[in-house]
PDB file of C-alpha atoms in Angstrom:
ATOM      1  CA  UNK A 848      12.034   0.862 -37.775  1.00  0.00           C
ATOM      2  CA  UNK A 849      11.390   0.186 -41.422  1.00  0.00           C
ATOM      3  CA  UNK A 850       8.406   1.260 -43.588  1.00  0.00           C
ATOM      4  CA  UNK A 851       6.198  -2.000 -44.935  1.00  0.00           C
ATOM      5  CA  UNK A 852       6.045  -1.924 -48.148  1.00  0.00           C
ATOM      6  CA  UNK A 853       4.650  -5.344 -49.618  1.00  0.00           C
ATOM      7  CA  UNK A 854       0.677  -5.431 -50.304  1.00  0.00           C
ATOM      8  CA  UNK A 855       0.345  -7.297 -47.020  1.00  0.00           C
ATOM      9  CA  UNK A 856       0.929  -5.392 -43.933  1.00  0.00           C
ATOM     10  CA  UNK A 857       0.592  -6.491 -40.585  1.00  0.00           C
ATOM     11  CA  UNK A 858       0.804  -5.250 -36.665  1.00  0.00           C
ATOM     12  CA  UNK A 859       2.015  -6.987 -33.886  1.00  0.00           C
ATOM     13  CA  UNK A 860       4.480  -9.993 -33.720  1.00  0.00           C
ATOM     14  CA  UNK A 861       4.995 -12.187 -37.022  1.00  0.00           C
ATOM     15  CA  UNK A 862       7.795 -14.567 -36.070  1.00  0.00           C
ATOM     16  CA  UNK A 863      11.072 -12.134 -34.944  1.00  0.00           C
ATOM     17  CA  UNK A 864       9.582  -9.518 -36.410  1.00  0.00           C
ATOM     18  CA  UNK A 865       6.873  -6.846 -34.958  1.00  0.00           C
ATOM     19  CA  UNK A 866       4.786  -4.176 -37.016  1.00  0.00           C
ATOM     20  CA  UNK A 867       3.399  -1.045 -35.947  1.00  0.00           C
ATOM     21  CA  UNK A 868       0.663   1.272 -37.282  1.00  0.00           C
ATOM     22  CA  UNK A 869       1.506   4.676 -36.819  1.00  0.00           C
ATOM     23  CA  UNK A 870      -0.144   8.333 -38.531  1.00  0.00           C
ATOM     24  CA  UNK A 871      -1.555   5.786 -41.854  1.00  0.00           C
ATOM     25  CA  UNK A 872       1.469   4.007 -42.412  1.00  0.00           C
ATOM     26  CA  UNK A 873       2.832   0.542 -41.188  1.00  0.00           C
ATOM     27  CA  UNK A 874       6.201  -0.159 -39.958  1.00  0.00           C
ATOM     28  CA  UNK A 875       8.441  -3.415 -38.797  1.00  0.00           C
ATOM     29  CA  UNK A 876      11.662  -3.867 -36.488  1.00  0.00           C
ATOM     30  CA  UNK A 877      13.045  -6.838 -35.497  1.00  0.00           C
ATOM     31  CA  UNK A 878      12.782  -8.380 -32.492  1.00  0.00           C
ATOM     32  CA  UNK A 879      15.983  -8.198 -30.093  1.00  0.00           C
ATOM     33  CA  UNK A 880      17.531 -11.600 -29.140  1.00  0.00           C
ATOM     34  CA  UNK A 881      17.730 -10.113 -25.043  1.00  0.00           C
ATOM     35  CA  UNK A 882      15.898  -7.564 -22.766  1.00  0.00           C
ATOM     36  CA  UNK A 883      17.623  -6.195 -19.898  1.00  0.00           C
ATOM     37  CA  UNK A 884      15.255  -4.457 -17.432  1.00  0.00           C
ATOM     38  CA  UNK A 885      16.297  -2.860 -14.599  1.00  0.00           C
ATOM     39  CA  UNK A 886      13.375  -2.619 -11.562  1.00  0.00           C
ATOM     40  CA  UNK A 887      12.126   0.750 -12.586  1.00  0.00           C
ATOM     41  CA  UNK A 888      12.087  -0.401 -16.481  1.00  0.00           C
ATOM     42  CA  UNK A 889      10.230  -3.001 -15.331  1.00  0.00           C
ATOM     43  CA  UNK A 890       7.773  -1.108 -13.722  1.00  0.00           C
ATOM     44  CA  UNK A 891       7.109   1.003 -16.471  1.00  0.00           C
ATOM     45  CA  UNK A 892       6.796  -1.321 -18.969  1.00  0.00           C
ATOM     46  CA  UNK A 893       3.736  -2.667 -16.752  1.00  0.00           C
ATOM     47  CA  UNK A 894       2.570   0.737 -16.344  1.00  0.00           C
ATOM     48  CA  UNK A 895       2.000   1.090 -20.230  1.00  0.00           C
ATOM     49  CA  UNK A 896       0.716  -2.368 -20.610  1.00  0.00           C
ATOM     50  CA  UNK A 897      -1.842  -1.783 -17.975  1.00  0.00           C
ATOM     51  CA  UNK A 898      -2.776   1.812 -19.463  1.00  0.00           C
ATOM     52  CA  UNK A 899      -2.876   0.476 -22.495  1.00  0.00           C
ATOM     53  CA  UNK A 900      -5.092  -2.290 -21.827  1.00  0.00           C
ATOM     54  CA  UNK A 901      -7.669   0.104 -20.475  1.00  0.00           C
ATOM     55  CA  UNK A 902      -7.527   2.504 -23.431  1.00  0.00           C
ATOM     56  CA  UNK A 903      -7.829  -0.126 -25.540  1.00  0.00           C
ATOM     57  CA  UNK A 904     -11.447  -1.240 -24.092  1.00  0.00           C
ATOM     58  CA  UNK A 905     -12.201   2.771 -23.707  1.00  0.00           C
ATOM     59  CA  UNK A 906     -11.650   3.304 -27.657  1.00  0.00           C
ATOM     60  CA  UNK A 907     -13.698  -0.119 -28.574  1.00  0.00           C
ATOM     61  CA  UNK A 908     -16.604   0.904 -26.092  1.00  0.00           C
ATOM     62  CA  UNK A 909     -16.996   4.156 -28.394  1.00  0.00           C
ATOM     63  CA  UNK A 910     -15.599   2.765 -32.039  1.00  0.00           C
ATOM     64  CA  UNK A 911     -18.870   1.774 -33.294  1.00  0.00           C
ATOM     65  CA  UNK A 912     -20.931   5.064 -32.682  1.00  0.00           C
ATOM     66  CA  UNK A 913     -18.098   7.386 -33.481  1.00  0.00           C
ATOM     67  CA  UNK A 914     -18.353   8.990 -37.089  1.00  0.00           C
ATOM     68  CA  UNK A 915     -15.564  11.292 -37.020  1.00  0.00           C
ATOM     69  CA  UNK A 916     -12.375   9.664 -38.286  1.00  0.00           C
ATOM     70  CA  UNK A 917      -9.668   9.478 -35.196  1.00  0.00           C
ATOM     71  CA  UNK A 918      -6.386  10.821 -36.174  1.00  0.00           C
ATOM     72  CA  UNK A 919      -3.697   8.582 -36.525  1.00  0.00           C
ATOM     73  CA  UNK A 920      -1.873   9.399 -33.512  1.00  0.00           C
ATOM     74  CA  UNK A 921      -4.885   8.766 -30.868  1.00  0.00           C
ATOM     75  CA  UNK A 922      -3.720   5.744 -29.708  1.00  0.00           C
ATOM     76  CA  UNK A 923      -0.868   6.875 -28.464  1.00  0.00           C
ATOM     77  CA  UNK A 924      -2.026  10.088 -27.080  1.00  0.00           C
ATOM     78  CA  UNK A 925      -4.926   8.519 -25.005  1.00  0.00           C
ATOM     79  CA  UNK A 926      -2.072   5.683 -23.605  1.00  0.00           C
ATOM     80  CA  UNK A 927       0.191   8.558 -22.747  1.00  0.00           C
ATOM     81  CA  UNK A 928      -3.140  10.848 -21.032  1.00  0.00           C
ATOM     82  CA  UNK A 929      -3.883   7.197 -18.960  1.00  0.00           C
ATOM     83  CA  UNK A 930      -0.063   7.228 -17.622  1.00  0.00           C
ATOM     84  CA  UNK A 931       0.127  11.097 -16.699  1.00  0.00           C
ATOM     85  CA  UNK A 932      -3.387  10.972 -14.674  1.00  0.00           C
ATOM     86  CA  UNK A 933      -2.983   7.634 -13.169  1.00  0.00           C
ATOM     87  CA  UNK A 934      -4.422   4.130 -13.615  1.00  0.00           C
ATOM     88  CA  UNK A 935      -6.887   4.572 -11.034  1.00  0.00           C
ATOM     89  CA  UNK A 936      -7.640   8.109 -12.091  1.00  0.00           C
ATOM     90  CA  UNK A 937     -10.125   8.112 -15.145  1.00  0.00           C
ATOM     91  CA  UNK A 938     -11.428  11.434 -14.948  1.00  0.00           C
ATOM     92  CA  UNK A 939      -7.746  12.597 -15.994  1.00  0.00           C
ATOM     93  CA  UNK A 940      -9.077  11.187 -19.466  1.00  0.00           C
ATOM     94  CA  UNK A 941     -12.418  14.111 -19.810  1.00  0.00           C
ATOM     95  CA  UNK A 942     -10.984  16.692 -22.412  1.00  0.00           C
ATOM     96  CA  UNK A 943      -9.552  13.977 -24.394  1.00  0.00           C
ATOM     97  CA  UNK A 944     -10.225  14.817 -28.386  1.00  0.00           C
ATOM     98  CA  UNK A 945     -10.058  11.666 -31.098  1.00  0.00           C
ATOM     99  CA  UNK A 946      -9.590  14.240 -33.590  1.00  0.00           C
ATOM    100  CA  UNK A 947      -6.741  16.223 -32.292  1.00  0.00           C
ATOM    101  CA  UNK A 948      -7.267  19.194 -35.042  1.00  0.00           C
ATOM    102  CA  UNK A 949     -10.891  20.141 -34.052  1.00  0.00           C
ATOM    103  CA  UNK A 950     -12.249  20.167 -30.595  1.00  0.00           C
ATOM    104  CA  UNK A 951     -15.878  20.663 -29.636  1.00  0.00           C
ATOM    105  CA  UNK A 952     -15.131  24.284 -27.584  1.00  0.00           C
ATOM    106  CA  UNK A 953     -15.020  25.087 -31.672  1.00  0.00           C
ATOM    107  CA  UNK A 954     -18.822  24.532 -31.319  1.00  0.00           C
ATOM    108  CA  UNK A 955     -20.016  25.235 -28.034  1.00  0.00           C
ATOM    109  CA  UNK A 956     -18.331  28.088 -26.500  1.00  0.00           C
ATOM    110  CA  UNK A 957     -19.911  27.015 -23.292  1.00  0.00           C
ATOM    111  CA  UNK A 958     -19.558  23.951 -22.478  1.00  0.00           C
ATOM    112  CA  UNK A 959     -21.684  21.501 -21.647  1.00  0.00           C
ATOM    113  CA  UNK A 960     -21.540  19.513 -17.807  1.00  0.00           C
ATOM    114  CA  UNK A 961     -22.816  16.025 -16.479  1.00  0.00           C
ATOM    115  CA  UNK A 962     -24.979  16.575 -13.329  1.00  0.00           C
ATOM    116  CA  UNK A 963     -24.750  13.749 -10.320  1.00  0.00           C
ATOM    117  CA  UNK A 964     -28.006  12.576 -11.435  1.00  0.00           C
ATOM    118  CA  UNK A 965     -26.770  11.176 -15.201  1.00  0.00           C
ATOM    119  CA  UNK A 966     -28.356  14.364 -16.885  1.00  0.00           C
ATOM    120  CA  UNK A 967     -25.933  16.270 -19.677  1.00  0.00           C
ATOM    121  CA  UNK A 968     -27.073  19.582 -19.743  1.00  0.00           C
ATOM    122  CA  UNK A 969     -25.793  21.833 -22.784  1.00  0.00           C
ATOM    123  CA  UNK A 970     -26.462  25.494 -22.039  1.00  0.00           C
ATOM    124  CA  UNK A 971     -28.623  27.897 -23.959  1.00  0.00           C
ATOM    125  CA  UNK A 972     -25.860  29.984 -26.304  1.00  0.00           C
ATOM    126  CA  UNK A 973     -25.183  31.322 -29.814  1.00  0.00           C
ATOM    127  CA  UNK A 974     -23.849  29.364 -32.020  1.00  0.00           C
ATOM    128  CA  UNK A 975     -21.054  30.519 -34.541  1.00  0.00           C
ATOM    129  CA  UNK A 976     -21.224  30.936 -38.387  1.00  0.00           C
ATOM    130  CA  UNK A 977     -19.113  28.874 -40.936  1.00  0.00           C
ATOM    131  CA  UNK A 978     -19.006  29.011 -44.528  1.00  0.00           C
ATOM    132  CA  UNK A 979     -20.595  26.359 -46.650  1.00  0.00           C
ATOM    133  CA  UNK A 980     -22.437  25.041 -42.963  1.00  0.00           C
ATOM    134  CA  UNK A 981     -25.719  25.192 -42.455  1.00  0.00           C
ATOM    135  CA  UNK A 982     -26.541  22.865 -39.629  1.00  0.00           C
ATOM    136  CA  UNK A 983     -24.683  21.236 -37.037  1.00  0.00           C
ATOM    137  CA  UNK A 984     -24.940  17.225 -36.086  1.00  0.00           C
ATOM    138  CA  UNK A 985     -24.445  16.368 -32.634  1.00  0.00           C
ATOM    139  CA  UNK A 986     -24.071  13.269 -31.316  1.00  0.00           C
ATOM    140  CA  UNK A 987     -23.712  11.649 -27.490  1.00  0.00           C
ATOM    141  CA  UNK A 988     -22.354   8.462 -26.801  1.00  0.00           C
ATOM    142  CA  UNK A 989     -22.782   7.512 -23.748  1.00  0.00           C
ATOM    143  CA  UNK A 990     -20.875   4.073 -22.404  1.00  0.00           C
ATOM    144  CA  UNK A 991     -20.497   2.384 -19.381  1.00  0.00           C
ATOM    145  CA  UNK A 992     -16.969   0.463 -18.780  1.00  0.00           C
ATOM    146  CA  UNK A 993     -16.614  -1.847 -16.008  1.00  0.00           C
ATOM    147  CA  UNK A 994     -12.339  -2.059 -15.960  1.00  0.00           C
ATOM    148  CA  UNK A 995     -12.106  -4.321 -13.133  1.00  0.00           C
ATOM    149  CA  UNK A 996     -14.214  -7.018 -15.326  1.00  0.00           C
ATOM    150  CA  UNK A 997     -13.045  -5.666 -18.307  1.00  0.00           C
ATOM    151  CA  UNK A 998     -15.951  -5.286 -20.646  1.00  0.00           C
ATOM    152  CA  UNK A 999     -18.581  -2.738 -21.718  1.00  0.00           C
ATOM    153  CA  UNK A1000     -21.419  -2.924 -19.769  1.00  0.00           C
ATOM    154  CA  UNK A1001     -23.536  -1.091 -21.570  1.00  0.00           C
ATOM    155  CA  UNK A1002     -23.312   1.936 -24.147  1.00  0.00           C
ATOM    156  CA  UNK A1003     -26.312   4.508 -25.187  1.00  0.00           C
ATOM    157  CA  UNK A1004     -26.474   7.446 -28.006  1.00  0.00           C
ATOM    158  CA  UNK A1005     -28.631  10.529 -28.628  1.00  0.00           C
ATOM    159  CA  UNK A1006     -28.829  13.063 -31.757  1.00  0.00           C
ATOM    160  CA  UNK A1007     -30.041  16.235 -32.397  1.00  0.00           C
ATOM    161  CA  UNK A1008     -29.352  18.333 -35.878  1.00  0.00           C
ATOM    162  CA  UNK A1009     -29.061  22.497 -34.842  1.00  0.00           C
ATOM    163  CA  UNK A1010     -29.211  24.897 -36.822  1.00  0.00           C
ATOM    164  CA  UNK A1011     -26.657  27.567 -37.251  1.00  0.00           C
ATOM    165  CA  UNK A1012     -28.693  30.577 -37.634  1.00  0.00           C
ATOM    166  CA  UNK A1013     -31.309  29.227 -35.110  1.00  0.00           C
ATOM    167  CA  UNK A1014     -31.324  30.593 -31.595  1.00  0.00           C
ATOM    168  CA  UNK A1015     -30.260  27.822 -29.775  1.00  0.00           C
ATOM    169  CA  UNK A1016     -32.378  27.359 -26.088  1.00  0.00           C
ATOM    170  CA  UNK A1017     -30.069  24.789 -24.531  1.00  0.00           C
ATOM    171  CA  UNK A1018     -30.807  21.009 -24.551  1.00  0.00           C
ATOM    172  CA  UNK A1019     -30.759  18.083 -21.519  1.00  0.00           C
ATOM    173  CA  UNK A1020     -29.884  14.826 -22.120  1.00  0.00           C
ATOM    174  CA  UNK A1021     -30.218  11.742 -20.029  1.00  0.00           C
ATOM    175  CA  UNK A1022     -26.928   9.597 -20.337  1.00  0.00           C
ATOM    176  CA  UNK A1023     -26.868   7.162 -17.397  1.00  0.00           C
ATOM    177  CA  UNK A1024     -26.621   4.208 -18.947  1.00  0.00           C
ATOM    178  CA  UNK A1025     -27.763   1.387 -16.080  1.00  0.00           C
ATOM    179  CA  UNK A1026     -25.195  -1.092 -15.179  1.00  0.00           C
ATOM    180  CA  UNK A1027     -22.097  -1.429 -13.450  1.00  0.00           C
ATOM    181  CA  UNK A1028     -18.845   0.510 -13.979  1.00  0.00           C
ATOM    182  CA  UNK A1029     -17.359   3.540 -14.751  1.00  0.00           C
ATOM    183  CA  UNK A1030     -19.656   6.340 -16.729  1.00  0.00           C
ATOM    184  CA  UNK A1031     -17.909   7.979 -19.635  1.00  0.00           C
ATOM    185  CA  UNK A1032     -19.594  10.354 -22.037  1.00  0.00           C
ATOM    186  CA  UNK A1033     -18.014  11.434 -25.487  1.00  0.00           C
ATOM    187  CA  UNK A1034     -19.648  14.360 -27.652  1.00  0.00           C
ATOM    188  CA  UNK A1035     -19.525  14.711 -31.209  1.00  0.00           C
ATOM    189  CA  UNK A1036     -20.260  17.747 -33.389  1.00  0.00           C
ATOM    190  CA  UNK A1037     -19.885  17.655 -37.349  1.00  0.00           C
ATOM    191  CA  UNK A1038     -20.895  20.519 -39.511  1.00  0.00           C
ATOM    192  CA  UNK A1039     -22.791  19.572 -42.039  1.00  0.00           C
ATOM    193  CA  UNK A1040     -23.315  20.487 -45.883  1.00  0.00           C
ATOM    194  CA  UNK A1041     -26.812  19.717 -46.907  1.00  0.00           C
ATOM    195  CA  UNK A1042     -26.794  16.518 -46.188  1.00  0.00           C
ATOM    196  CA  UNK A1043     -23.624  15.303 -45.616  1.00  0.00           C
ATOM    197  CA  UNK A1044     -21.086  15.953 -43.199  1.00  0.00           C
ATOM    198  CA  UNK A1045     -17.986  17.957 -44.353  1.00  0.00           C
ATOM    199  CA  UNK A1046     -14.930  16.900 -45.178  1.00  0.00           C
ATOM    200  CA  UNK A1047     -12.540  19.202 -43.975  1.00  0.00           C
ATOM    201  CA  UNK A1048     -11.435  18.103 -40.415  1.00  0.00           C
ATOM    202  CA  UNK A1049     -11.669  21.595 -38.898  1.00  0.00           C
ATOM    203  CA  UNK A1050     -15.529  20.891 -38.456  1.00  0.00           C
ATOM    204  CA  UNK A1051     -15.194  17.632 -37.269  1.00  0.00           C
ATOM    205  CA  UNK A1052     -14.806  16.993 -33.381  1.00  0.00           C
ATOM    206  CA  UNK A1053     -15.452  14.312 -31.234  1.00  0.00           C
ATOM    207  CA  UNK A1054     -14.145  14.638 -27.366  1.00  0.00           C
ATOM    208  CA  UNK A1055     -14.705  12.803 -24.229  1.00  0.00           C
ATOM    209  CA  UNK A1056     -16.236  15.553 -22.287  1.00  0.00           C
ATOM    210  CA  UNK A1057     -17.420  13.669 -18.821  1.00  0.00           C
ATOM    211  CA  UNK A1058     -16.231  11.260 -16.561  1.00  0.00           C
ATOM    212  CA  UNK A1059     -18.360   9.772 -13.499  1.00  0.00           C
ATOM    213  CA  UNK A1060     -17.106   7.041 -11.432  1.00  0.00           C
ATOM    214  CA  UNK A1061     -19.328   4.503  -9.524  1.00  0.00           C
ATOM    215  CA  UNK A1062     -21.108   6.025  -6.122  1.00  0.00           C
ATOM    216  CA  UNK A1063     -20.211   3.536  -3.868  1.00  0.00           C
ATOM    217  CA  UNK A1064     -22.113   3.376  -0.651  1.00  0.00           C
ATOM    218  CA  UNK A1065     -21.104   5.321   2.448  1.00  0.00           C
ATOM    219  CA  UNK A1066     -20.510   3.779   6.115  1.00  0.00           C
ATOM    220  CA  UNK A1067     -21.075   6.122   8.731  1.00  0.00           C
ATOM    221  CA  UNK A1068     -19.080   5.286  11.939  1.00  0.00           C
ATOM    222  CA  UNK A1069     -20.216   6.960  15.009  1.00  0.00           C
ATOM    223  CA  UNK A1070     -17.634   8.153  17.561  1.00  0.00           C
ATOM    224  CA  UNK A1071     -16.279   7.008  20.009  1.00  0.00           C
ATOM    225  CA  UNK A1072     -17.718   8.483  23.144  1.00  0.00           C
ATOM    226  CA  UNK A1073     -21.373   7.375  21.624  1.00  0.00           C
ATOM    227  CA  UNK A1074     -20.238   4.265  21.763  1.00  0.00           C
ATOM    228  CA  UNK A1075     -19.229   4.501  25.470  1.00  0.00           C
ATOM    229  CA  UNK A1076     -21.869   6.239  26.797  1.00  0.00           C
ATOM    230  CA  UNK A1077     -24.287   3.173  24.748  1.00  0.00           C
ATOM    231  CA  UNK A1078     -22.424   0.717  26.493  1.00  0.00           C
ATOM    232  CA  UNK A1079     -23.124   2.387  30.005  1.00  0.00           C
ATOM    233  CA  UNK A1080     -26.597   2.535  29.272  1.00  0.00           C
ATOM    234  CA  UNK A1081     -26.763  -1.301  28.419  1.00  0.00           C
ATOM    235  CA  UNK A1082     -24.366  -2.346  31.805  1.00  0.00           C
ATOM    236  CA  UNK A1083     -26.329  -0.008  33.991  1.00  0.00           C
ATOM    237  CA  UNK A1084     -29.621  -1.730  32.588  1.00  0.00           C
ATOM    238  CA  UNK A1085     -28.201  -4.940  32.592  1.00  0.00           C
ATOM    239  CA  UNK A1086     -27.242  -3.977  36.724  1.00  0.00           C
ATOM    240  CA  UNK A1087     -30.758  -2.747  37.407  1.00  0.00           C
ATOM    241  CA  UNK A1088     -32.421  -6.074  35.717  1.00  0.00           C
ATOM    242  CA  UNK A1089     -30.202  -8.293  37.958  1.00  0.00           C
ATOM    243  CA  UNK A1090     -31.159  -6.608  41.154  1.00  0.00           C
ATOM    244  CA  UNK A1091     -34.676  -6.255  40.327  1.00  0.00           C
ATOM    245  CA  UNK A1092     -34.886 -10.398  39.936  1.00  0.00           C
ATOM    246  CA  UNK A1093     -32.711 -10.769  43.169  1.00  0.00           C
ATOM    247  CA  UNK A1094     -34.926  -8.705  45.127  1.00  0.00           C
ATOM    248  CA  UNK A1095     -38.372 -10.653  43.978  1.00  0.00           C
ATOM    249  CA  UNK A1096     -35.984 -13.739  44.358  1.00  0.00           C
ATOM    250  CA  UNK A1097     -35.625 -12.919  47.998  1.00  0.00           C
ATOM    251  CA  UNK A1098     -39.464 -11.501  48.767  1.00  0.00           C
ATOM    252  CA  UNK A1099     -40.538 -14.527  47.190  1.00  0.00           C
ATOM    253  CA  UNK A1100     -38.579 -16.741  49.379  1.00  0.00           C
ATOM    254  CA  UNK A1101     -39.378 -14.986  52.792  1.00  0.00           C
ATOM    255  CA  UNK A1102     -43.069 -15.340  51.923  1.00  0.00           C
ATOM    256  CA  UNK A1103     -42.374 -18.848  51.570  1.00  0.00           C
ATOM    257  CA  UNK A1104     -41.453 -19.101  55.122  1.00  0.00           C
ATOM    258  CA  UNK A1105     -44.085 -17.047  56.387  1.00  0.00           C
ATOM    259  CA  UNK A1106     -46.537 -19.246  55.063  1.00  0.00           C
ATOM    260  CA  UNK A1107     -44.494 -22.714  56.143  1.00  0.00           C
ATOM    261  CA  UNK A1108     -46.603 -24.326  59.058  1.00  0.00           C
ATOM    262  CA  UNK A1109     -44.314 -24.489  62.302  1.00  0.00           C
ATOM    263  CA  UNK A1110     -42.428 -28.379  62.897  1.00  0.00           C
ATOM    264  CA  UNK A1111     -44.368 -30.475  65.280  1.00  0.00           C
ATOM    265  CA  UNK A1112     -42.468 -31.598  68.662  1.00  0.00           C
ATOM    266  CA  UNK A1113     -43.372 -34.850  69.783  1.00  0.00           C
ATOM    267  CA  UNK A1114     -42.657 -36.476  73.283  1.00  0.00           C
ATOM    268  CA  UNK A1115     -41.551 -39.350  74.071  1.00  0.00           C
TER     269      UNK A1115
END
């Protein structure tokens, strides 16, 4: 690859050529006039198209809310997390940090855990000490994905401002978002300086810290010799209803002759 240099850079195909934007800089190769693929190339070339379709709509459903600066190599990182823990798998993405230098654990030694019931509960603790910081911002964003659509359905945020020499008593959030799809829940901590948020990166974190797939509903099956022993039941009721009508069938016809007056003989 070669660096771009001109005052117009671009990414993605222009013509034979393709650009790429990788750690702040931009870069071009040209295009090659065949591709040979063998089966399992093939494959995994639709492996990281399809991984990095859905990190692509995971990174837009949090880009507006985030205020921590991603590093430059996050795309590629989250593509490459999507591909180790599976397509279908995307609770192999919780952990994930878009600032690879600083995670939250920095923050909150004890970390904080989604509950069933869409409540993020961050547990009572002490919070450490850094120079020039006096308060910390923290920020959850909240979004729900639905990948098989392929759009945001939805996509919620809550803030609270701690401070550092404050006990701190623990806090519960409510983060399920209502609509369809898959839950995810990113946290973001940035130590502030008065009033502004520091610059150096080491206080600076932003991680995707809970995952929660749709509940889908359950269909309980009952076994097999229920189902046998129901279907006795019915036949043997069934049986006892038939012979019940055949016996008032035949009472009701031998009272009918009872009651029949006798023929009349006549001579001739």
């Amino acid at each position: 690859m070669a660096k771009q240099t001109s005052l117009f850079t671009f990414t993605g195909k222009a013509g034979n050529m393709i650009g790429y934007y990788r750690d702040g800089k931009h870069y071009f190769r040209s295009m090659p006039e065949s591709v040979r693929q063998t089966t399992a190339t093939r494959r995994a070339a639709q492996r990281f198209g399809a991984a990095s379709s859905k990190a692509r709509l995971i990174r837009g459903a949090f880009a507006n809310d985030l205020d921590v600066r991603c590093d430059g190599g996050h795309i590629n990182r989250l593509n490459k997390t999507i591909i180790k823990g599976g397509l279908r798998n995307t609770e192999a993405i919780a952990g994930f940090r878009f600032n690879q230098h600083t995670g939250t654990d920095r923050f909150f030694t004890v970390a904080p855990t989604l509950s069933e019931d869409g409540i993020l509960h961050i547990p009572p603790q002490a919070l450490p000490q850094f120079r020039g910081i006096s308060t910390l911002e923290v920020k959850v964003i909240a979004t729900r994905i639905h990948f098989g659509e392929r759009r945001v359905t939805g996509t919620e945020t809550a803030m609270i401002v701690l401070g550092t020499r404050e006990a701190f008593a623990g806090a519960a959030l409510n983060v399920d978002v209502p609509g369809k799809g898959t839950l995810i829940v990113a946290l973001q901590v940035r130590g502030m300086c008065g009033n502004r948020a520091s610059f150096n990166r080491k206080y600076l974190a932003a991680d995707i810290i809970a995952v929660q797939e749709p509940q889908t509903k359950q269909v309980f099956h009952k076994p097999e010799h229920q189902q046998q022993a129901m279907l006795h039941q019915r036949l043997q009721s069934l049986a006892g209803s038939a012979h019940a009508s055949t016996q008032q069938a035949t009472a009701a016809q031998r009272q009918k002759m009872a009651t029949a007056s006798p023929p009349v003989i006549q001579r001739e």
